[in-house]
Coordinates of C-alpha atoms and ligand atoms in Angstrom, one line a residue:
M1 CA 14.7 -26.2 19.2
I2 CA 14.7 -24.1 22.4
F3 CA 18.1 -24.1 23.9
E4 CA 19.2 -23.7 27.5
N5 CA 22.4 -22.4 28.8
T6 CA 22.9 -25.2 31.4
L7 CA 25.3 -28.0 31.8
E8 CA 22.5 -30.5 32.0
F9 CA 21.0 -29.3 28.7
A10 CA 24.3 -29.5 27.0
R11 CA 24.9 -33.0 28.3
Q12 CA 21.5 -34.0 27.0
L13 CA 22.3 -32.8 23.5
D14 CA 25.6 -34.7 23.7
S15 CA 23.8 -37.9 24.6
Q16 CA 21.6 -37.5 21.5
D17 CA 24.5 -36.7 19.2
L18 CA 25.4 -39.5 16.9
L19 CA 28.8 -37.9 16.2
N20 CA 29.7 -37.5 19.9
K21 CA 31.7 -40.7 19.8
Y22 CA 34.0 -39.4 17.1
Q23 CA 35.8 -37.2 19.6
E24 CA 37.5 -40.4 20.6
E25 CA 39.0 -40.6 17.1
F26 CA 41.0 -37.4 17.7
I27 CA 44.0 -36.3 19.7
F28 CA 43.5 -33.2 21.8
P29 CA 46.2 -31.0 23.1
Q30 CA 46.1 -30.5 26.9
V31 CA 46.1 -27.4 29.0
N32 CA 46.2 -27.7 32.8
G33 CA 45.9 -31.4 32.5
K34 CA 42.6 -31.2 30.7
K35 CA 41.8 -31.6 27.0
V36 CA 41.3 -28.2 25.3
I37 CA 38.1 -26.9 23.8
Y38 CA 39.3 -26.6 20.2
F39 CA 37.8 -23.9 18.1
T40 CA 40.4 -23.7 15.4
G41 CA 39.6 -26.6 13.2
N42 CA 39.1 -24.1 10.5
S43 CA 42.8 -23.3 10.6
L44 CA 44.4 -26.6 11.5
G45 CA 42.2 -29.6 12.2
L46 CA 43.1 -32.0 15.0
Q47 CA 45.0 -35.1 14.4
P48 CA 42.9 -38.3 14.0
K49 CA 44.3 -41.2 16.0
R50 CA 44.2 -43.4 12.9
T51 CA 46.5 -41.1 10.9
K52 CA 49.7 -42.5 12.5
S53 CA 49.1 -46.0 11.2
Y54 CA 48.7 -44.7 7.7
V55 CA 52.0 -42.9 7.9
D56 CA 53.7 -45.8 9.6
E57 CA 52.6 -48.1 6.9
V58 CA 54.4 -45.9 4.3
M59 CA 57.5 -45.7 6.5
D60 CA 57.5 -49.5 6.9
D61 CA 56.9 -50.2 3.2
W62 CA 59.7 -47.8 2.4
A63 CA 62.0 -49.5 4.9
N64 CA 61.2 -53.0 3.8
L65 CA 60.7 -52.6 0.1
A66 CA 62.6 -49.4 -0.9
V67 CA 62.1 -48.8 -4.6
E68 CA 59.9 -51.9 -5.0
G69 CA 57.4 -50.0 -2.8
H70 CA 56.1 -48.2 -5.9
F71 CA 54.5 -51.4 -7.0
Y72 CA 54.4 -53.8 -4.1
S73 CA 53.5 -51.7 -1.1
Q74 CA 50.4 -52.5 0.9
K75 CA 49.0 -49.5 -1.0
P76 CA 51.3 -49.1 -4.0
W77 CA 52.7 -45.6 -4.4
W78 CA 52.4 -45.3 -8.1
D79 CA 48.6 -45.1 -8.0
Y80 CA 48.2 -44.2 -4.3
H81 CA 46.3 -41.0 -5.2
E82 CA 43.6 -43.0 -7.0
R83 CA 42.3 -44.1 -3.6
F84 CA 41.0 -40.6 -3.1
A85 CA 38.8 -40.4 -6.1
Q86 CA 35.7 -42.1 -4.7
P87 CA 35.6 -40.7 -1.1
L88 CA 36.8 -37.2 -2.0
S89 CA 34.4 -36.9 -4.9
K90 CA 31.5 -37.5 -2.4
I91 CA 32.8 -34.8 -0.1
V92 CA 32.8 -32.2 -2.8
G93 CA 29.9 -33.4 -4.9
A94 CA 31.9 -34.5 -8.0
L95 CA 32.4 -37.4 -10.3
P96 CA 35.4 -39.5 -9.3
S97 CA 37.2 -38.5 -12.5
E98 CA 36.8 -34.8 -11.6
V99 CA 38.9 -34.8 -8.5
T100 CA 42.6 -35.2 -7.8
V101 CA 45.1 -34.6 -5.1
M102 CA 48.4 -32.9 -5.6
N103 CA 50.6 -30.0 -4.5
T104 CA 49.3 -27.4 -2.1
L105 CA 46.4 -25.0 -2.4
T106 CA 47.9 -21.8 -3.7
V107 CA 50.1 -23.7 -6.1
N108 CA 47.0 -25.5 -7.4
L109 CA 45.1 -22.4 -7.9
H110 CA 48.0 -21.0 -9.9
L111 CA 48.0 -24.1 -12.0
L112 CA 44.3 -23.9 -12.5
M113 CA 44.6 -20.3 -13.5
V114 CA 47.1 -21.4 -16.2
S115 CA 44.2 -23.3 -17.7
F116 CA 41.3 -21.1 -16.9
Y117 CA 42.6 -17.6 -16.9
R118 CA 43.4 -16.8 -20.5
P119 CA 43.0 -13.1 -20.8
T120 CA 42.8 -11.4 -24.1
K121 CA 42.8 -7.6 -24.8
S122 CA 39.1 -7.5 -24.6
R123 CA 38.2 -10.1 -22.0
Y124 CA 40.7 -10.0 -19.1
K125 CA 39.0 -9.0 -15.9
I126 CA 38.9 -11.1 -12.7
I127 CA 36.1 -10.8 -10.2
C128 CA 37.1 -11.7 -6.6
E129 CA 35.9 -10.7 -3.2
E130 CA 37.2 -7.7 -1.3
K131 CA 39.8 -8.6 1.3
A132 CA 40.3 -12.0 -0.1
F133 CA 42.7 -14.3 1.8
P134 CA 46.1 -12.7 1.2
S135 CA 47.5 -15.6 -0.7
D136 CA 44.7 -15.3 -3.2
Q137 CA 45.3 -11.6 -3.6
Y138 CA 49.0 -12.2 -4.3
M139 CA 48.1 -14.9 -6.7
F140 CA 45.7 -12.6 -8.6
Q141 CA 48.2 -9.8 -8.8
S142 CA 51.1 -12.0 -9.9
Q143 CA 48.9 -13.8 -12.5
V144 CA 47.9 -10.4 -13.9
D145 CA 51.6 -9.3 -13.9
F146 CA 52.4 -12.5 -15.8
H147 CA 50.1 -11.6 -18.6
S148 CA 50.4 -7.8 -18.6
H149 CA 53.5 -7.5 -20.6
Y150 CA 51.9 -8.7 -23.8
L151 CA 48.4 -7.5 -23.2
G152 CA 49.2 -4.2 -21.7
I153 CA 46.5 -4.7 -19.0
K154 CA 46.8 -2.8 -15.7
L155 CA 46.3 -4.4 -12.4
E156 CA 43.8 -1.8 -11.2
D157 CA 41.6 -2.3 -14.3
T158 CA 41.8 -6.0 -14.1
I159 CA 41.0 -7.1 -10.6
V160 CA 37.5 -6.2 -9.8
E161 CA 36.7 -6.6 -6.1
I162 CA 33.2 -7.2 -4.8
K163 CA 32.8 -4.8 -1.9
R164 CA 30.7 -5.0 1.2
R165 CA 28.1 -2.2 1.6
E166 CA 28.8 0.5 4.1
G167 CA 28.2 -0.8 7.6
E168 CA 27.7 -4.4 6.5
H169 CA 30.0 -7.3 7.3
N170 CA 29.0 -9.6 4.5
I171 CA 28.9 -9.4 0.8
R172 CA 25.5 -9.5 -0.8
V173 CA 25.0 -12.1 -3.5
E174 CA 22.9 -9.5 -5.5
D175 CA 26.0 -7.3 -5.5
V176 CA 28.1 -10.1 -6.9
L177 CA 25.5 -10.8 -9.6
A178 CA 25.2 -7.1 -10.5
K179 CA 29.0 -6.8 -10.8
I180 CA 29.2 -9.8 -13.1
E181 CA 26.5 -8.2 -15.3
E182 CA 28.3 -4.9 -15.3
V183 CA 31.7 -6.4 -16.2
G184 CA 30.0 -8.6 -18.8
D185 CA 32.0 -9.2 -21.9
E186 CA 35.2 -8.1 -20.2
L187 CA 35.0 -10.8 -17.6
A188 CA 37.5 -13.6 -18.0
L189 CA 37.2 -15.3 -14.5
V190 CA 35.3 -15.3 -11.3
L191 CA 37.3 -16.8 -8.4
I192 CA 36.0 -16.4 -4.9
G193 CA 36.4 -18.2 -1.6
G194 CA 33.4 -20.4 -1.3
V195 CA 33.4 -19.7 2.5
N196 CA 34.9 -16.4 3.5
Y197 CA 37.8 -17.1 5.8
Y198 CA 37.2 -14.0 8.0
T199 CA 33.4 -13.9 8.4
G200 CA 32.5 -17.5 7.7
Q201 CA 30.0 -16.3 5.0
V202 CA 29.0 -19.1 2.6
F203 CA 28.4 -17.9 -0.9
D204 CA 25.7 -19.2 -3.2
M205 CA 28.1 -21.0 -5.4
K206 CA 25.5 -22.4 -7.7
T207 CA 23.9 -19.0 -8.6
I208 CA 27.2 -17.2 -8.9
T209 CA 28.7 -19.9 -11.1
A210 CA 25.7 -19.8 -13.5
A211 CA 25.8 -16.0 -13.7
G212 CA 29.6 -15.9 -14.5
Q213 CA 29.3 -18.5 -17.2
K214 CA 26.3 -16.7 -18.7
V215 CA 28.5 -13.7 -19.6
G216 CA 31.1 -16.1 -21.0
A217 CA 33.6 -16.3 -18.0
Y218 CA 35.0 -19.3 -16.3
V219 CA 34.1 -19.7 -12.6
G220 CA 36.3 -21.3 -10.0
W221 CA 36.2 -21.5 -6.2
D222 CA 38.8 -21.5 -3.5
L223 CA 37.3 -24.0 -1.1
A224 CA 39.9 -23.8 1.7
H225 CA 37.1 -23.2 4.3
A226 CA 34.5 -25.1 2.5
A227 CA 35.8 -28.6 1.9
G228 CA 34.6 -30.9 4.7
N229 CA 32.5 -28.1 6.1
V230 CA 29.7 -27.2 3.8
R231 CA 27.5 -29.0 1.2
L232 CA 29.2 -28.9 -2.2
E233 CA 27.7 -30.1 -5.5
L234 CA 30.5 -29.0 -7.7
H235 CA 29.5 -31.2 -10.6
D236 CA 25.8 -30.3 -10.6
W237 CA 26.6 -26.6 -10.1
N238 CA 28.7 -26.8 -13.2
V239 CA 31.7 -25.2 -11.5
D240 CA 34.6 -25.0 -13.9
F241 CA 37.3 -25.7 -11.3
A242 CA 38.1 -25.6 -7.6
A243 CA 40.8 -26.3 -5.1
W244 CA 41.1 -26.7 -1.4
C245 CA 43.6 -27.5 1.3
S246 CA 43.3 -30.6 3.5
Y247 CA 44.6 -29.3 6.8
K248 CA 41.6 -27.2 7.9
Y249 CA 38.4 -29.1 8.2
M250 CA 39.9 -32.1 6.5
N251 CA 42.3 -32.8 9.4
S252 CA 45.3 -34.0 7.4
G253 CA 48.1 -32.1 9.0
P254 CA 50.1 -28.9 8.7
G255 CA 50.6 -27.6 5.2
N256 CA 49.4 -30.8 3.7
A257 CA 48.4 -31.7 0.2
S258 CA 45.5 -30.0 -1.7
G259 CA 42.6 -31.3 -3.7
C260 CA 41.4 -30.1 -7.1
F261 CA 38.3 -30.3 -9.0
I262 CA 38.1 -29.9 -12.8
H263 CA 34.6 -30.3 -14.4
E264 CA 34.3 -33.1 -16.9
N265 CA 33.2 -30.5 -19.4
H266 CA 36.9 -29.6 -19.7
H267 CA 38.4 -33.1 -19.7
N268 CA 38.4 -33.4 -23.5
N269 CA 39.2 -29.8 -24.3
S270 CA 42.6 -29.8 -25.8
E271 CA 42.5 -26.0 -26.3
L272 CA 43.0 -25.5 -22.5
P273 CA 46.6 -25.1 -21.9
R274 CA 48.2 -26.7 -18.8
F275 CA 51.6 -27.0 -17.2
A276 CA 52.4 -30.7 -17.7
G277 CA 54.5 -33.3 -16.0
W278 CA 54.9 -37.0 -16.2
W279 CA 52.3 -37.8 -13.6
G280 CA 49.6 -36.3 -15.7
H281 CA 50.7 -38.5 -18.7
N282 CA 48.8 -41.5 -20.0
K283 CA 49.2 -44.1 -17.2
E284 CA 49.8 -47.1 -19.4
R285 CA 52.6 -45.3 -21.2
R286 CA 54.1 -43.2 -18.4
F287 CA 57.2 -45.4 -18.0
K288 CA 57.8 -45.6 -21.7
M289 CA 59.4 -42.2 -21.3
E290 CA 57.9 -40.9 -24.5
Q291 CA 58.4 -37.4 -25.8
T292 CA 54.9 -36.2 -26.5
F293 CA 52.6 -35.4 -23.6
D294 CA 49.3 -37.4 -23.7
P295 CA 47.3 -36.3 -20.7
I296 CA 45.2 -38.6 -18.6
H297 CA 41.5 -38.1 -19.2
G298 CA 40.2 -36.3 -16.1
A299 CA 41.5 -34.2 -13.2
D300 CA 44.5 -36.6 -12.8
G301 CA 45.7 -35.2 -16.2
W302 CA 46.6 -32.0 -14.3
Q303 CA 49.1 -33.7 -12.1
I304 CA 52.7 -32.9 -12.6
S305 CA 55.0 -34.7 -10.3
N306 CA 54.9 -38.1 -8.7
L307 CA 53.1 -37.7 -5.4
P308 CA 54.4 -37.0 -1.9
I309 CA 53.1 -40.3 -0.4
L310 CA 54.0 -39.3 3.1
S311 CA 51.7 -36.3 2.9
L312 CA 49.0 -38.2 1.1
A313 CA 48.9 -40.8 3.9
P314 CA 47.3 -38.6 6.6
Y315 CA 45.0 -37.1 4.0
L316 CA 43.8 -40.6 3.1
A317 CA 43.2 -41.4 6.8
S318 CA 41.1 -38.3 7.0
V319 CA 39.1 -39.0 3.9
A320 CA 38.3 -42.5 5.1
L321 CA 36.9 -41.0 8.3
F322 CA 34.7 -38.6 6.4
D323 CA 33.6 -41.4 4.2
E324 CA 32.5 -43.4 7.2
I325 CA 30.5 -40.6 8.7
G326 CA 29.2 -38.9 5.5
M327 CA 28.7 -35.2 4.9
D328 CA 24.9 -35.4 5.7
A329 CA 25.5 -36.3 9.4
I330 CA 28.3 -33.8 9.6
I331 CA 26.2 -30.9 8.3
Q332 CA 23.3 -31.9 10.5
K333 CA 25.4 -31.6 13.7
R334 CA 27.2 -28.6 12.4
D335 CA 24.0 -26.6 12.1
R336 CA 22.8 -27.6 15.5
I337 CA 26.1 -27.0 17.4
T338 CA 26.8 -23.7 15.6
S339 CA 23.3 -22.5 16.6
Y340 CA 23.9 -23.7 20.1
L341 CA 27.2 -21.7 20.2
E342 CA 25.4 -18.7 18.8
F343 CA 22.8 -19.0 21.6
I344 CA 25.5 -19.4 24.3
L345 CA 27.2 -16.2 23.0
Q346 CA 24.0 -14.3 23.1
E347 CA 23.2 -15.5 26.6
I348 CA 26.7 -14.6 27.9
D349 CA 26.5 -11.2 26.1
K350 CA 23.3 -10.5 28.1
E351 CA 24.6 -11.7 31.4
V352 CA 27.8 -9.6 31.3
D353 CA 26.1 -6.7 29.5
S354 CA 28.8 -6.7 26.9
S355 CA 28.4 -6.0 23.2
F356 CA 29.5 -9.0 21.1
E357 CA 28.5 -8.8 17.5
I358 CA 28.4 -12.0 15.5
I359 CA 29.4 -11.0 12.0
T360 CA 28.8 -14.4 10.4
P361 CA 25.4 -14.5 8.7
S362 CA 22.7 -15.9 10.9
H363 CA 21.0 -18.0 8.2
V364 CA 22.1 -21.6 8.2
L365 CA 22.4 -21.7 4.5
E366 CA 24.9 -18.8 4.6
R367 CA 27.2 -20.2 7.2
G368 CA 29.1 -23.3 8.0
S369 CA 31.0 -24.3 11.0
Q370 CA 32.3 -20.9 12.0
L371 CA 31.1 -17.9 14.0
S372 CA 33.3 -14.8 13.8
V373 CA 32.6 -12.5 16.8
L374 CA 33.5 -8.9 17.0
L375 CA 34.4 -8.2 20.6
H376 CA 33.5 -4.5 21.0
G377 CA 35.5 -3.2 23.9
E378 CA 37.2 -6.6 24.7
G379 CA 40.8 -6.7 23.7
R380 CA 43.4 -9.3 22.9
S381 CA 43.8 -10.0 26.7
L382 CA 40.5 -11.8 26.5
F383 CA 41.8 -14.1 23.8
D384 CA 44.9 -14.7 26.0
Y385 CA 42.7 -15.5 28.9
L386 CA 40.8 -18.1 26.9
M387 CA 44.1 -19.7 25.7
K388 CA 45.4 -19.9 29.3
N389 CA 42.1 -21.6 30.3
G390 CA 42.2 -24.2 27.6
V391 CA 40.0 -22.6 25.0
I392 CA 41.9 -22.4 21.7
T393 CA 40.4 -19.7 19.4
D394 CA 41.9 -17.6 16.7
W395 CA 42.4 -13.9 16.9
R396 CA 42.2 -11.6 13.9
E397 CA 43.0 -7.9 14.1
P398 CA 41.4 -5.6 15.1
N399 CA 39.2 -7.6 17.5
V400 CA 37.6 -10.6 16.0
I401 CA 37.7 -14.1 17.4
R402 CA 36.8 -16.9 15.1
L403 CA 35.2 -19.9 16.6
A404 CA 34.7 -23.1 14.7
P405 CA 32.7 -25.7 16.6
V406 CA 33.9 -28.6 14.3
P407 CA 31.1 -31.3 14.4
L408 CA 33.6 -34.2 14.3
Y409 CA 35.2 -33.4 17.6
T410 CA 33.5 -30.6 19.6
S411 CA 30.7 -31.3 22.0
Y412 CA 27.7 -29.3 23.2
T413 CA 29.3 -29.5 26.7
D414 CA 32.3 -27.7 25.2
M415 CA 30.0 -24.9 24.1
Y416 CA 28.5 -24.6 27.5
E417 CA 31.9 -24.6 29.3
F418 CA 33.3 -22.1 26.8
G419 CA 30.5 -19.8 27.7
Q420 CA 31.3 -20.0 31.4
I421 CA 35.0 -19.4 30.8
L422 CA 34.2 -16.5 28.6
K423 CA 32.0 -14.9 31.2
T424 CA 34.5 -15.3 33.9
G425 CA 37.2 -13.9 31.7
I426 CA 35.2 -10.7 31.0
L427 CA 34.1 -10.2 34.6
N428 CA 37.6 -10.7 35.9
K429 CA 39.0 -8.2 33.5
R430 CA 36.5 -5.6 34.6
Q431 CA 37.5 -6.0 38.2
L432 CA 41.2 -5.2 37.5
Ligands
PLP501 C1 44.0 -21.3 4.2 C2 43.8 -20.6 2.9 C3 44.8 -20.6 2.0 C4 46.1 -21.2 2.2 O1 46.8 -21.5 1.1 P1 48.1 -22.5 1.1 O2 48.5 -22.5 -0.2 O3 47.6 -23.8 1.6 O4 49.1 -21.9 2.1 C5 44.5 -20.0 0.7 N1 43.3 -19.4 0.5 C6 42.3 -19.4 1.5 C7 41.0 -18.7 1.2 C8 42.5 -19.9 2.7 O5 41.6 -19.9 3.6

């Protein structure tokens, strides 16, 4: 499609957009009495209007039923999480028995590493991406520390980072595959962010998973920036495990509950250790308070505690919305609106003779709903200008803004208007 940088053209795209009406489903903050252009759904998604009723329902049931709510609520709490299995499994491409919701993301990755990172003296290395999200880096380091005292392994020999080539912003899949080959028999685990949080690069999860498993390692994915954003076929890709948070593209509120995937290949494997708790115990026998742990068959068997219903409620509201719309429609709009934003950036770049550099891959299969833009020569003051003018973006040192035109609630008109505000901001600054 040939794009145009005009309001009329943007409005025309909006009028053809089947998801346009879903903006109405969300609550937008206001700046100067006008709803903001929200580009940070990759960090904290907007609140869906329906969420409050899901939370109110739990509050009301708690008020009216107290302890009886476990069994007699409108959605009984004791198996509340089971309502996620169907819709969530569709979002991540899994069997219902392969997904569960619990805890928060880093906690879940730690718990999954308990099962899937079982280093020995000869096979102990972890492959991850260079400059992984800090929480992931701390997790890797502390996991290695945890095992080092009996294995005598050293951090610097254990964590193998895939580097970017000199002068390149993204990691080449061929370099990941070559590193996997090179580490070979010593490789215990590959664990990478499916979508890089900084650049928005989407990894070829299918190919990397197969390559890691071929040398005898487990392969897991941190899907913080992938769930609800990109096409996932975790079951078919034979991914061993994965986890994601629900507050980014999944719009379920600050710090909210995580989701996990554990491939059915592992559901019967009693060799895999796990940290157990009563919510992972055989459901029929849970309240018999038996001494021996008998795990639920499936991902639910990794649950530990009874679930925080007040945080699952907004997550359930969000998953229902995704289920109504479906990932196909989301991905279709995502590709078009991201390309439109890319076009707008290029046009403005020409008009103001600036030098933006989009560091996110340009190929649609290698990116989701995010463009990371290096603003050569434009400082943080531009970001502040955007904020004051109702454009919420996210600033990363040294000078990158990340823009996520989330398909559920951003419009083509937003992209056009953003371009105009950006242009004015740059020109104003030059006049000072
Ligand atoms: C957002 C994000 C996290 C956040 O972890 P929490 O445990 O939810 O605080 C972790 N890893 C990646 C890659 C992220 O993008």
